[in-house]
CSV table of C-alpha atoms in Angstrom, one decimal:
chain,number,residue,atom,x,y,z
A,126,MET,CA,-23.8,-3.4,-34.3
A,127,ARG,CA,-23.3,0.3,-34.1
A,128,PHE,CA,-24.8,2.8,-32.6
A,129,THR,CA,-24.1,6.7,-34.0
A,130,THR,CA,-25.2,9.9,-32.4
A,131,ALA,CA,-24.5,13.6,-32.6
A,132,PRO,CA,-26.3,16.0,-30.9
A,133,ALA,CA,-24.1,19.2,-31.9
A,134,LEU,CA,-25.4,23.0,-30.2
A,135,ALA,CA,-24.7,26.1,-32.1
A,136,GLY,CA,-25.9,29.6,-31.7
A,137,ILE,CA,-25.1,33.1,-31.1
A,138,PHE,CA,-26.3,34.1,-28.1
A,139,ALA,CA,-26.3,38.3,-27.0
A,140,ALA,CA,-27.4,39.6,-23.8
A,141,LEU,CA,-27.5,43.6,-23.4
A,142,VAL,CA,-27.2,44.4,-18.9
A,143,LEU,CA,-27.5,47.3,-17.5
A,144,THR,CA,-25.0,47.9,-14.7
A,145,ALA,CA,-26.6,50.6,-12.9
A,146,ALA,CA,-27.7,48.3,-9.7
A,147,PRO,CA,-25.7,45.4,-9.1
A,148,SER,CA,-26.4,41.9,-11.3
A,149,HIS,CA,-26.5,38.7,-10.7
A,150,ALA,CA,-23.7,36.2,-12.1
A,151,GLN,CA,-23.5,34.9,-15.7
A,152,VAL,CA,-23.0,31.4,-16.8
A,153,VAL,CA,-19.6,31.4,-17.8
A,154,GLY,CA,-18.2,33.2,-15.2
A,155,GLY,CA,-18.9,36.1,-12.1
A,156,SER,CA,-19.8,39.5,-11.1
A,157,ILE,CA,-18.4,42.3,-8.7
A,158,GLY,CA,-20.2,44.8,-7.3
A,159,GLY,CA,-20.5,47.2,-4.1
A,160,VAL,CA,-21.2,51.0,-3.3
A,161,ILE,CA,-18.5,53.7,-3.1
A,162,THR,CA,-19.3,56.5,-0.5
A,163,ASP,CA,-17.3,58.8,1.9
A,164,ALA,CA,-16.4,58.6,5.7
A,165,SER,CA,-19.8,59.6,6.6
A,166,GLY,CA,-21.6,56.9,4.9
A,167,ALA,CA,-22.9,59.1,2.4
A,168,ALA,CA,-23.0,57.5,-1.5
A,169,ILE,CA,-20.5,58.8,-3.9
A,170,PRO,CA,-22.3,59.5,-7.2
A,171,GLY,CA,-20.3,59.6,-10.7
A,172,ALA,CA,-17.3,57.7,-8.9
A,173,THR,CA,-15.0,56.2,-11.5
A,174,VAL,CA,-14.0,53.1,-10.2
A,175,VAL,CA,-11.9,50.8,-12.1
A,176,ILE,CA,-11.9,47.0,-12.2
A,177,ARG,CA,-8.5,44.8,-13.7
A,178,ASN,CA,-7.7,41.5,-14.1
A,179,GLN,CA,-4.3,41.2,-11.7
A,180,GLU,CA,-3.8,38.0,-14.1
A,181,THR,CA,-4.2,39.2,-17.7
A,182,GLY,CA,-3.9,43.6,-17.0
A,183,SER,CA,-7.3,43.4,-18.8
A,184,GLU,CA,-9.4,46.4,-17.3
A,185,ARG,CA,-13.0,47.6,-17.0
A,186,GLN,CA,-14.1,50.6,-16.2
A,187,LEU,CA,-17.5,52.1,-14.7
A,188,VAL,CA,-19.1,55.0,-13.1
A,189,THR,CA,-21.5,54.8,-10.1
A,190,ASN,CA,-24.2,56.0,-10.0
A,191,GLY,CA,-26.8,58.1,-7.9
A,192,GLU,CA,-26.7,56.1,-5.3
A,193,GLY,CA,-23.2,55.5,-5.3
A,194,LEU,CA,-23.6,51.7,-6.8
A,195,TYR,CA,-20.9,49.9,-9.2
A,196,SER,CA,-22.1,46.6,-10.7
A,197,ALA,CA,-20.0,44.7,-13.2
A,198,PRO,CA,-21.7,41.4,-14.9
A,199,SER,CA,-19.7,38.6,-16.8
A,200,VAL,CA,-16.9,39.1,-15.5
A,201,PRO,CA,-14.1,36.1,-16.3
A,202,VAL,CA,-13.3,34.1,-13.3
A,203,GLY,CA,-9.8,35.6,-11.5
A,204,ARG,CA,-7.9,37.9,-9.6
A,205,TYR,CA,-8.9,41.0,-9.5
A,206,SER,CA,-8.3,44.4,-8.0
A,207,VAL,CA,-10.9,47.0,-7.5
A,208,SER,CA,-10.3,51.1,-7.1
A,209,ALA,CA,-12.6,53.8,-7.3
A,210,THR,CA,-11.3,57.8,-7.3
A,211,GLY,CA,-13.9,60.7,-7.1
A,212,GLN,CA,-13.8,64.5,-7.1
A,213,GLY,CA,-12.0,65.8,-3.8
A,214,PHE,CA,-11.4,62.3,-2.6
A,215,ALA,CA,-8.4,60.2,-2.2
A,216,THR,CA,-8.1,57.1,-4.6
A,217,GLN,CA,-8.4,53.7,-2.5
A,218,GLN,CA,-8.1,50.2,-4.1
A,219,HIS,CA,-8.6,47.0,-3.0
A,220,ASP,CA,-6.5,43.6,-3.9
A,221,GLY,CA,-6.7,39.7,-4.2
A,222,ILE,CA,-10.2,40.2,-5.1
A,223,ILE,CA,-11.2,36.6,-6.1
A,224,VAL,CA,-14.4,35.6,-8.7
A,225,THR,CA,-15.5,32.9,-9.1
A,226,VAL,CA,-18.2,30.9,-11.5
A,227,GLY,CA,-21.7,31.7,-11.1
A,228,GLN,CA,-21.1,33.7,-8.3
A,229,SER,CA,-21.1,37.4,-7.1
A,230,VAL,CA,-18.7,39.4,-5.4
A,231,ARG,CA,-19.1,42.6,-3.2
A,232,ALA,CA,-16.8,45.0,-3.1
A,233,ASN,CA,-17.3,48.1,-0.8
A,234,LEU,CA,-15.1,51.4,-1.0
A,235,VAL,CA,-14.9,54.4,2.0
A,236,LEU,CA,-12.9,57.3,-0.1
A,237,SER,CA,-11.4,59.5,2.4
A,238,ALA,CA,-11.3,63.2,1.5
A,239,SER,CA,-7.9,64.7,0.3
A,240,GLN,CA,-6.4,68.1,-0.8
A,241,VAL,CA,-3.1,65.7,-2.0
A,242,SER,CA,-2.7,63.0,-4.1
A,243,GLN,CA,-2.9,60.0,-2.0
A,244,ARG,CA,-3.2,56.6,-2.9
A,245,VAL,CA,-4.9,53.5,-0.1
A,246,GLU,CA,-4.7,50.3,-1.3
A,247,VAL,CA,-6.6,47.3,1.0
A,248,THR,CA,-5.4,44.0,0.2
A,249,ASP,CA,-9.0,41.9,-0.2
A,250,LYS,CA,-9.8,39.0,2.7
A,251,PRO,CA,-12.7,36.9,1.0
A,252,ALA,CA,-15.9,36.1,3.0
A,253,PRO,CA,-16.0,32.6,3.9
A,254,VAL,CA,-19.7,32.5,3.1
A,255,ASP,CA,-21.2,34.0,-0.2
A,256,LEU,CA,-24.6,36.0,0.5
A,257,SER,CA,-24.9,37.6,-2.8
A,258,THR,CA,-25.9,34.0,-5.3
A,259,GLN,CA,-30.0,33.2,-5.0
A,260,GLN,CA,-29.3,29.7,-6.4
A,261,THR,CA,-28.6,26.8,-3.9
A,262,SER,CA,-24.4,26.2,-5.5
A,263,GLY,CA,-21.4,24.7,-4.8
A,264,LEU,CA,-18.2,25.4,-5.9
A,265,VAL,CA,-15.2,23.7,-6.4
A,266,ASP,CA,-12.3,25.9,-6.3
A,267,GLU,CA,-9.2,25.5,-8.3
A,268,ARG,CA,-7.2,24.6,-5.0
A,269,GLN,CA,-9.4,21.7,-4.9
A,270,VAL,CA,-9.6,20.4,-8.5
A,271,LYS,CA,-5.8,20.3,-8.1
A,272,ASN,CA,-4.4,19.2,-4.6
A,273,LEU,CA,-7.7,16.9,-3.7
A,274,PRO,CA,-6.4,12.6,-4.5
A,275,LEU,CA,-8.9,11.3,-7.6
A,276,ASN,CA,-8.8,7.8,-8.2
A,277,GLY,CA,-8.2,8.1,-12.1
A,278,ARG,CA,-8.1,11.7,-12.5
A,279,SER,CA,-11.4,12.1,-13.2
A,280,TYR,CA,-12.4,15.5,-11.8
A,281,ASP,CA,-16.6,15.1,-11.7
A,282,GLN,CA,-15.6,13.1,-8.9
A,283,LEU,CA,-15.7,15.8,-6.9
A,284,LEU,CA,-19.2,16.4,-7.3
A,285,THR,CA,-19.8,14.8,-4.1
A,286,LEU,CA,-18.1,17.9,-1.9
A,287,ASN,CA,-21.5,19.1,-2.5
A,288,PRO,CA,-24.4,18.1,-0.4
A,289,ALA,CA,-27.8,16.3,-1.7
A,290,THR,CA,-25.2,14.8,-4.6
A,291,VAL,CA,-24.7,10.9,-4.7
A,292,ASN,CA,-22.3,8.7,-7.1
A,293,TYR,CA,-24.8,7.0,-9.1
A,294,THR,CA,-22.6,5.2,-11.5
A,295,ALA,CA,-23.0,1.8,-10.0
A,296,GLN,CA,-26.5,1.6,-9.7
A,297,ARG,CA,-26.9,2.1,-13.5
A,298,SER,CA,-28.5,0.1,-15.8
A,299,GLY,CA,-26.5,-1.3,-19.1
A,300,GLY,CA,-23.6,-3.3,-19.5
A,301,ILE,CA,-21.0,-3.3,-22.0
A,302,GLY,CA,-22.1,-2.5,-25.0
A,303,THR,CA,-25.2,-0.7,-24.9
A,304,SER,CA,-25.2,3.4,-25.5
A,305,ASN,CA,-25.4,3.6,-21.4
A,306,SER,CA,-22.0,2.5,-20.9
A,307,SER,CA,-20.6,5.2,-23.3
A,308,VAL,CA,-20.6,7.8,-20.5
A,309,GLY,CA,-18.4,9.4,-17.6
A,310,ASN,CA,-19.8,9.3,-13.6
A,311,MET,CA,-23.4,9.8,-13.1
A,312,PHE,CA,-24.8,11.7,-10.4
A,313,SER,CA,-28.0,12.5,-8.4
A,314,VAL,CA,-28.2,15.7,-6.8
A,315,SER,CA,-30.6,16.7,-4.6
A,316,GLY,CA,-33.0,13.1,-5.4
A,317,ARG,CA,-32.6,14.3,-9.5
A,318,ARG,CA,-32.2,11.5,-12.2
A,319,PRO,CA,-28.3,11.9,-13.1
A,320,GLN,CA,-29.8,12.5,-17.0
A,321,ASP,CA,-31.2,15.5,-15.9
A,322,ASN,CA,-28.1,17.0,-15.0
A,323,LEU,CA,-26.4,19.6,-17.4
A,324,TYR,CA,-22.7,20.4,-17.6
A,325,LEU,CA,-21.4,23.9,-19.7
A,326,LEU,CA,-17.8,23.9,-20.7
A,327,ASN,CA,-17.4,27.6,-20.5
A,328,GLY,CA,-21.1,28.3,-21.1
A,329,VAL,CA,-21.8,26.0,-23.7
A,330,GLU,CA,-23.3,22.2,-23.2
A,331,TYR,CA,-20.8,19.6,-22.6
A,332,THR,CA,-23.0,16.7,-24.4
A,333,GLY,CA,-21.8,13.0,-23.7
A,334,ALA,CA,-23.0,10.5,-26.5
A,335,SER,CA,-24.9,8.3,-24.9
A,336,LEU,CA,-28.2,8.0,-26.0
A,337,ILE,CA,-30.1,7.4,-22.4
A,338,ASN,CA,-27.7,9.6,-20.4
A,339,VAL,CA,-25.8,12.5,-21.7
A,340,THR,CA,-23.2,12.2,-19.2
A,341,PRO,CA,-19.7,13.6,-20.7
A,342,GLY,CA,-17.2,10.6,-20.3
A,343,GLY,CA,-14.2,8.8,-22.3
A,344,THR,CA,-14.4,5.1,-23.0
A,345,SER,CA,-12.7,5.1,-19.3
A,346,GLY,CA,-15.4,5.9,-17.6
A,347,GLN,CA,-13.4,8.7,-16.6
A,348,LEU,CA,-13.2,12.9,-17.1
A,349,LEU,CA,-10.5,13.5,-17.7
A,350,GLY,CA,-8.7,17.3,-17.5
A,351,VAL,CA,-8.1,18.0,-14.1
A,352,ASP,CA,-5.0,20.6,-15.9
A,353,ALA,CA,-7.5,22.3,-18.1
A,354,VAL,CA,-10.0,23.0,-15.6
A,355,ARG,CA,-9.8,26.1,-13.4
A,356,GLU,CA,-13.3,25.5,-11.2
A,357,PHE,CA,-16.7,24.7,-11.6
A,358,ASN,CA,-19.9,25.4,-9.5
A,359,VAL,CA,-22.8,23.2,-8.7
A,360,SER,CA,-26.0,25.1,-8.9
A,361,SER,CA,-29.5,22.7,-8.0
A,362,ASP,CA,-33.3,23.5,-6.8
A,363,THR,CA,-33.1,27.0,-8.1
A,364,TYR,CA,-31.2,29.2,-9.9
A,365,SER,CA,-32.0,32.2,-12.1
A,366,ALA,CA,-32.5,32.0,-15.8
A,367,ALA,CA,-29.2,32.4,-17.2
A,368,PHE,CA,-29.6,27.9,-17.0
A,369,GLY,CA,-32.2,26.3,-18.6
A,370,LYS,CA,-32.9,23.0,-20.7
A,371,ARG,CA,-32.6,20.4,-17.9
A,372,GLN,CA,-34.3,21.3,-14.7
A,373,GLY,CA,-31.7,18.8,-12.3
A,374,ALA,CA,-28.2,20.4,-11.3
A,375,GLN,CA,-26.3,23.0,-13.6
A,376,ILE,CA,-22.5,22.4,-13.6
A,377,SER,CA,-20.6,25.1,-14.7
A,378,ILE,CA,-16.8,24.4,-15.6
A,379,VAL,CA,-14.7,27.0,-17.0
A,380,THR,CA,-11.2,25.9,-18.3
A,381,ALA,CA,-7.9,27.3,-17.1
A,382,SER,CA,-6.5,30.2,-19.6
A,383,GLY,CA,-2.6,31.9,-19.8
A,384,SER,CA,-1.8,35.0,-18.0
A,385,ASN,CA,1.1,37.8,-17.8
A,386,GLN,CA,3.0,34.9,-15.9
A,387,LEU,CA,3.9,31.4,-17.4
A,388,HIS,CA,3.1,28.3,-15.8
A,389,GLY,CA,2.5,24.8,-16.8
A,390,ALA,CA,3.3,21.3,-15.1
A,391,ALA,CA,3.7,17.5,-16.5
A,392,TYR,CA,3.2,14.3,-14.6
A,393,GLU,CA,3.0,10.6,-14.8
A,394,PHE,CA,0.8,8.8,-12.7
A,395,LEU,CA,0.7,4.6,-12.5
A,396,ARG,CA,-1.2,1.7,-11.3
A,397,ASN,CA,-0.1,-1.9,-11.6
A,398,SER,CA,-1.3,-5.0,-10.7
A,399,ALA,CA,2.1,-5.4,-8.7
A,400,LEU,CA,0.5,-3.4,-5.8
A,401,ASP,CA,-3.0,-4.9,-5.7
A,402,ALA,CA,-4.1,-8.0,-3.8
A,403,ARG,CA,-5.8,-10.9,-5.2
A,404,ASN,CA,-9.7,-10.8,-6.6
A,405,TYR,CA,-12.3,-13.1,-4.7
A,406,PHE,CA,-12.8,-14.5,-8.1
A,407,ASP,CA,-9.3,-14.8,-9.6
A,408,GLN,CA,-8.1,-18.0,-9.3
A,409,GLN,CA,-3.9,-19.2,-9.0
A,410,GLN,CA,-2.7,-15.6,-9.8
A,411,ILE,CA,-3.0,-11.5,-10.5
A,412,PRO,CA,-5.0,-10.9,-13.4
A,413,GLU,CA,-2.8,-7.9,-15.7
A,414,PHE,CA,-3.3,-4.7,-14.4
A,415,GLN,CA,-1.6,-1.5,-15.9
A,416,ARG,CA,-2.9,2.2,-15.9
A,417,ASN,CA,-0.8,5.1,-16.8
A,418,ASN,CA,-2.3,9.1,-16.3
A,419,PHE,CA,0.5,11.3,-18.3
A,420,GLY,CA,0.4,14.6,-19.9
A,421,GLY,CA,1.4,18.4,-19.5
A,422,SER,CA,0.2,21.5,-19.5
A,423,LEU,CA,1.7,25.1,-20.7
A,424,GLY,CA,0.2,28.5,-20.7
A,425,GLY,CA,1.4,32.2,-20.6
A,426,PRO,CA,1.7,35.8,-22.7
A,427,ILE,CA,2.0,35.8,-26.4
A,428,ARG,CA,2.0,39.7,-25.9
A,429,HIS,CA,2.1,41.0,-21.9
A,430,ASP,CA,-1.5,42.5,-20.8
A,431,LYS,CA,-2.6,41.6,-24.6
A,432,VAL,CA,-2.5,37.8,-26.0
A,433,PHE,CA,-2.3,34.6,-23.8
A,434,LEU,CA,-2.4,31.3,-24.8
A,435,PHE,CA,-3.2,27.9,-22.8
A,436,GLY,CA,-2.8,24.0,-23.9
A,437,ASN,CA,-3.3,21.0,-22.2
A,438,TYR,CA,-3.2,17.5,-22.3
A,439,GLU,CA,-3.8,14.1,-20.8
A,440,GLY,CA,-2.8,10.9,-21.7
A,441,TYR,CA,-4.8,7.4,-20.2
A,442,ARG,CA,-3.7,4.1,-21.2
A,443,GLN,CA,-5.4,0.8,-19.1
A,444,ASN,CA,-4.5,-3.0,-19.6
A,445,LEU,CA,-6.8,-5.0,-17.0
A,446,GLY,CA,-7.3,-8.2,-16.8
A,447,LEU,CA,-11.0,-9.0,-15.6
A,448,SER,CA,-12.0,-11.4,-13.2
A,449,ASN,CA,-14.2,-13.0,-15.6
A,450,VAL,CA,-16.7,-16.7,-14.8
A,451,ALA,CA,-19.1,-18.1,-17.6
A,452,LEU,CA,-21.6,-20.8,-17.5
A,453,VAL,CA,-20.7,-23.0,-20.7
A,454,PRO,CA,-21.3,-26.7,-22.2
A,455,ASP,CA,-19.3,-28.7,-19.8
A,456,ALA,CA,-16.8,-31.4,-21.1
A,457,ASN,CA,-20.0,-34.4,-21.4
A,458,ALA,CA,-22.3,-31.9,-23.3
A,459,ARG,CA,-18.9,-31.4,-26.2
A,460,GLN,CA,-19.2,-34.2,-27.5
A,461,GLY,CA,-23.2,-34.8,-27.6
A,462,LEU,CA,-23.8,-36.3,-24.0
A,463,LEU,CA,-26.6,-34.7,-22.2
A,464,PRO,CA,-27.6,-36.0,-18.6
A,465,THR,CA,-31.1,-36.3,-19.7
A,466,GLY,CA,-31.5,-40.3,-18.4
A,467,PRO,CA,-32.8,-41.4,-15.3
A,468,GLY,CA,-31.4,-40.1,-12.1
A,469,GLY,CA,-29.3,-37.7,-15.1
A,470,SER,CA,-27.4,-40.4,-16.9
A,471,LEU,CA,-25.4,-39.2,-19.9
A,472,VAL,CA,-27.7,-39.8,-23.2
A,473,ASN,CA,-25.4,-39.4,-26.9
A,474,VAL,CA,-28.0,-37.0,-28.5
A,475,GLY,CA,-24.9,-36.4,-30.7
A,476,LEU,CA,-23.9,-33.5,-33.1
A,477,ALA,CA,-25.6,-31.6,-36.0
A,478,PRO,CA,-23.2,-31.1,-38.6
A,479,GLY,CA,-21.3,-27.9,-38.2
A,480,VAL,CA,-22.6,-27.3,-33.9
A,481,ALA,CA,-19.1,-29.0,-33.4
A,482,ASP,CA,-17.6,-25.8,-34.9
A,483,LEU,CA,-20.0,-23.7,-33.1
A,484,LEU,CA,-19.3,-24.8,-29.4
A,485,GLN,CA,-15.9,-23.2,-30.3
A,486,LEU,CA,-17.9,-20.2,-29.6
A,487,TRP,CA,-17.8,-21.1,-25.4
A,488,PRO,CA,-14.4,-21.8,-23.4
A,489,THR,CA,-13.8,-24.9,-22.4
A,490,PRO,CA,-14.7,-25.3,-18.7
A,491,ASN,CA,-12.0,-25.3,-15.6
A,492,GLY,CA,-14.6,-25.0,-12.8
A,493,ALA,CA,-17.2,-26.9,-10.9
A,494,GLU,CA,-19.9,-28.6,-12.9
A,495,LEU,CA,-23.4,-27.2,-12.0
A,496,THR,CA,-26.2,-29.3,-10.2
A,497,ASP,CA,-29.6,-28.7,-9.6
A,498,ALA,CA,-31.7,-28.6,-6.5
A,499,SER,CA,-31.7,-32.6,-6.5
A,500,GLY,CA,-28.0,-32.9,-7.1
A,501,ARG,CA,-28.1,-34.3,-10.4
A,502,PRO,CA,-25.6,-32.8,-13.0
A,503,THR,CA,-26.8,-30.5,-15.5
A,504,GLY,CA,-24.4,-30.2,-18.3
A,505,ILE,CA,-23.0,-27.0,-18.0
A,506,ALA,CA,-20.0,-26.0,-16.0
A,507,ARG,CA,-18.1,-22.7,-14.8
A,508,ALA,CA,-15.5,-21.3,-17.0
A,509,PHE,CA,-13.1,-19.0,-15.4
A,510,SER,CA,-10.6,-16.4,-17.4
A,511,ASN,CA,-8.8,-13.4,-17.3
A,512,PRO,CA,-9.1,-11.9,-20.6
A,513,LYS,CA,-7.5,-8.3,-21.1
A,514,GLN,CA,-9.4,-5.1,-21.7
A,515,THR,CA,-7.4,-2.3,-23.4
A,516,ILE,CA,-8.3,1.1,-23.0
A,517,ARG,CA,-6.4,4.3,-25.0
A,518,GLU,CA,-8.1,7.9,-24.6
A,519,ASP,CA,-6.3,11.6,-25.3
A,520,PHE,CA,-7.8,14.3,-23.9
A,521,GLY,CA,-6.4,18.4,-25.4
A,522,THR,CA,-7.8,21.4,-24.7
A,523,ALA,CA,-6.8,24.5,-26.6
A,524,ARG,CA,-7.5,28.2,-25.0
A,525,ALA,CA,-6.5,31.8,-26.8
A,526,ASP,CA,-7.3,35.0,-25.1
A,527,TYR,CA,-7.1,38.6,-26.6
A,528,ASN,CA,-7.7,41.4,-24.8
A,529,LEU,CA,-8.7,43.4,-28.1
A,530,GLY,CA,-8.8,46.9,-26.7
A,531,ALA,CA,-10.3,48.6,-23.2
A,532,LYS,CA,-13.8,48.2,-23.7
A,533,ASP,CA,-13.0,44.4,-25.7
A,534,LEU,CA,-12.1,40.8,-24.6
A,535,LEU,CA,-12.0,38.0,-27.2
A,536,PHE,CA,-11.4,34.3,-26.1
A,537,GLY,CA,-12.1,31.1,-28.1
A,538,VAL,CA,-11.7,27.3,-26.8
A,539,TYR,CA,-11.4,23.9,-27.9
A,540,THR,CA,-11.6,20.9,-26.2
A,541,ILE,CA,-11.6,16.9,-28.0
A,542,ASP,CA,-11.8,14.0,-26.2
A,543,ASP,CA,-10.9,10.7,-28.2
A,544,SER,CA,-11.0,7.3,-26.8
A,545,VAL,CA,-11.3,3.3,-27.7
A,546,ALA,CA,-11.8,0.5,-25.3
A,547,HIS,CA,-11.4,-3.6,-26.3
A,548,THR,CA,-13.4,-5.0,-23.8
A,549,PRO,CA,-14.1,-8.9,-23.2
A,550,THR,CA,-17.6,-9.9,-22.3
A,551,ALA,CA,-18.4,-12.8,-19.2
A,552,ASN,CA,-17.9,-15.4,-22.1
A,553,PRO,CA,-14.2,-14.2,-23.2
A,554,PHE,CA,-14.0,-15.1,-26.7
A,555,ALA,CA,-17.0,-12.1,-27.2
A,556,VAL,CA,-15.3,-8.6,-27.4
A,557,ILE,CA,-16.8,-5.4,-27.8
A,558,ASP,CA,-14.7,-2.4,-29.5
A,559,GLU,CA,-15.9,1.0,-28.9
A,560,THR,CA,-14.4,4.6,-30.1
A,561,LEU,CA,-16.1,7.7,-28.3
A,562,ARG,CA,-15.1,11.3,-29.6
A,563,GLU,CA,-16.4,14.4,-27.6
A,564,GLN,CA,-16.0,17.9,-28.8
A,565,VAL,CA,-16.9,21.4,-27.9
A,566,ALA,CA,-15.8,24.6,-28.9
A,567,SER,CA,-16.3,28.2,-27.8
A,568,ILE,CA,-16.0,32.1,-28.6
A,569,GLU,CA,-17.0,34.5,-26.8
A,570,GLU,CA,-17.0,38.1,-27.2
A,571,GLN,CA,-17.2,40.6,-24.9
A,572,HIS,CA,-17.9,44.9,-25.7
A,573,ILE,CA,-17.9,47.4,-23.4
A,574,VAL,CA,-20.5,50.0,-25.2
A,575,SER,CA,-20.9,52.2,-21.8
A,576,SER,CA,-20.2,52.4,-18.1
A,577,ARG,CA,-23.7,51.0,-17.9
A,578,LEU,CA,-23.6,49.3,-20.7
A,579,LEU,CA,-22.4,45.8,-21.6
A,580,ASN,CA,-22.8,42.8,-24.8
A,581,THR,CA,-21.6,39.5,-24.4
A,582,ALA,CA,-21.8,37.6,-27.7
A,583,ARG,CA,-21.4,33.9,-27.2
A,584,PHE,CA,-21.2,31.2,-29.9
A,585,GLY,CA,-20.7,27.3,-29.3
A,586,PHE,CA,-20.6,24.3,-30.9
A,587,SER,CA,-20.9,20.6,-29.0
A,588,ARG,CA,-21.1,17.4,-30.8
A,589,ALA,CA,-20.1,13.4,-29.3
A,590,SER,CA,-20.1,10.5,-30.9
A,591,PHE,CA,-19.8,6.6,-30.6
A,592,TYR,CA,-19.2,3.7,-32.3
A,593,PHE,CA,-20.0,0.1,-31.0
A,594,LEU,CA,-18.6,-3.4,-33.2
A,595,GLY,CA,-19.2,-6.9,-31.2
A,596,SER,CA,-17.2,-9.6,-32.2
A,597,SER,CA,-15.8,-12.7,-31.8
A,598,THR,CA,-11.9,-13.9,-31.3
A,599,VAL,CA,-12.8,-17.4,-32.4
A,600,ASP,CA,-13.0,-18.3,-36.2
A,601,VAL,CA,-15.6,-20.4,-36.7
A,602,PRO,CA,-18.0,-21.2,-39.8
A,603,GLY,CA,-21.1,-19.5,-41.1
A,604,PHE,CA,-24.1,-21.0,-40.5
A,605,ILE,CA,-24.4,-20.7,-44.3
A,606,ALA,CA,-21.7,-22.1,-46.1
A,607,GLY,CA,-19.4,-19.7,-47.7
A,608,ARG,CA,-20.6,-17.2,-45.7
A,609,SER,CA,-19.2,-15.8,-42.3
């Protein structure tokens, strides 16, 4: 049986944002705003404010309004410095200002009068509580994404760090070979259904292939790419008009990028059955189990302060012996002997032509026979087995950032997750072959029209498709002679 779905999202979004007053955070990045005053607390209109990305060297120049306010919306995530100067005032600079996805940072500067060239630098200490956002949100920052332990390196498990978030994966309906099995982890946020959540990757929908729940994830059930993710933010309950489409949580994911410093990593994580205990349903030995997570990432400058590249690859390989038990015809039933006589005595009903071959679709029993409430045999027995499930998944991300000039920023990202799973059912002679591919591409250009006008254009494409095929490991004749 074959199921496919390919939801695609493509469009160009242009936003004109006035920066005369503080603006709220955009979907992809955050924002920086504040007020410039003198030592007496009086506002300084017309002061020049320069916001510089300390990782890539890109700058944005603003001018305060009549109330001394400045605001820089749609700022890419990263570490920034903010400097301000005015006629007759010494330049002051705040370093180490962290901008995170979906949140606003307030950086107020106090300028002192000066008759000589003078510069004052202050290192910023982030506030423990974000007071600027209107929506209820929870940031999972870069340190948490990279350092907190994960079983399988599925970073969406960190969603439960936020209050009112429950991992709903174990309660979902649909078994192997259904569209609901082709998704990653599922979460209920603030009591809403998991399918109400919307995942955004760099501002573009990150969709899954399921017909029921569009939660992204591969055939492994994991959402790979820990090294490709810089941070993500979960907004729930109420949020601004920058979000939409679904009424559940809005999960905004931002990928890592290159910077002026070369950075990267290589890794491999291993699990195997030598470290496991025997399952209750295992028979004489522990089933085979090997899992390998391996990959690497590398980012850095192609041209200092201008062009940056980042790439990431992660591979997932798993061989898992499943602990299965199936109800099958017992040894007598396979010979046409059924316990339908008085007191459960065996009656030879015989086997119709071709039925003996079709009985090969069930494994031979190796467990106890079942009896009814009165203790009589039923002709059914248990068959324990440890068929092997194999999963191959490959995840990759490539990102390029280009500082076109003092007024233009451009970046493009492409992400792909390609996976295949070969999964036996409870009957080890029946297997499901599943192929799943998810792709997200985005391009964004940001142009500063003036110190009070900003234009952002974004193009995005998101697609997911899956393929299911059921088959049997046993070669038996078809129901029609000469046909399989």
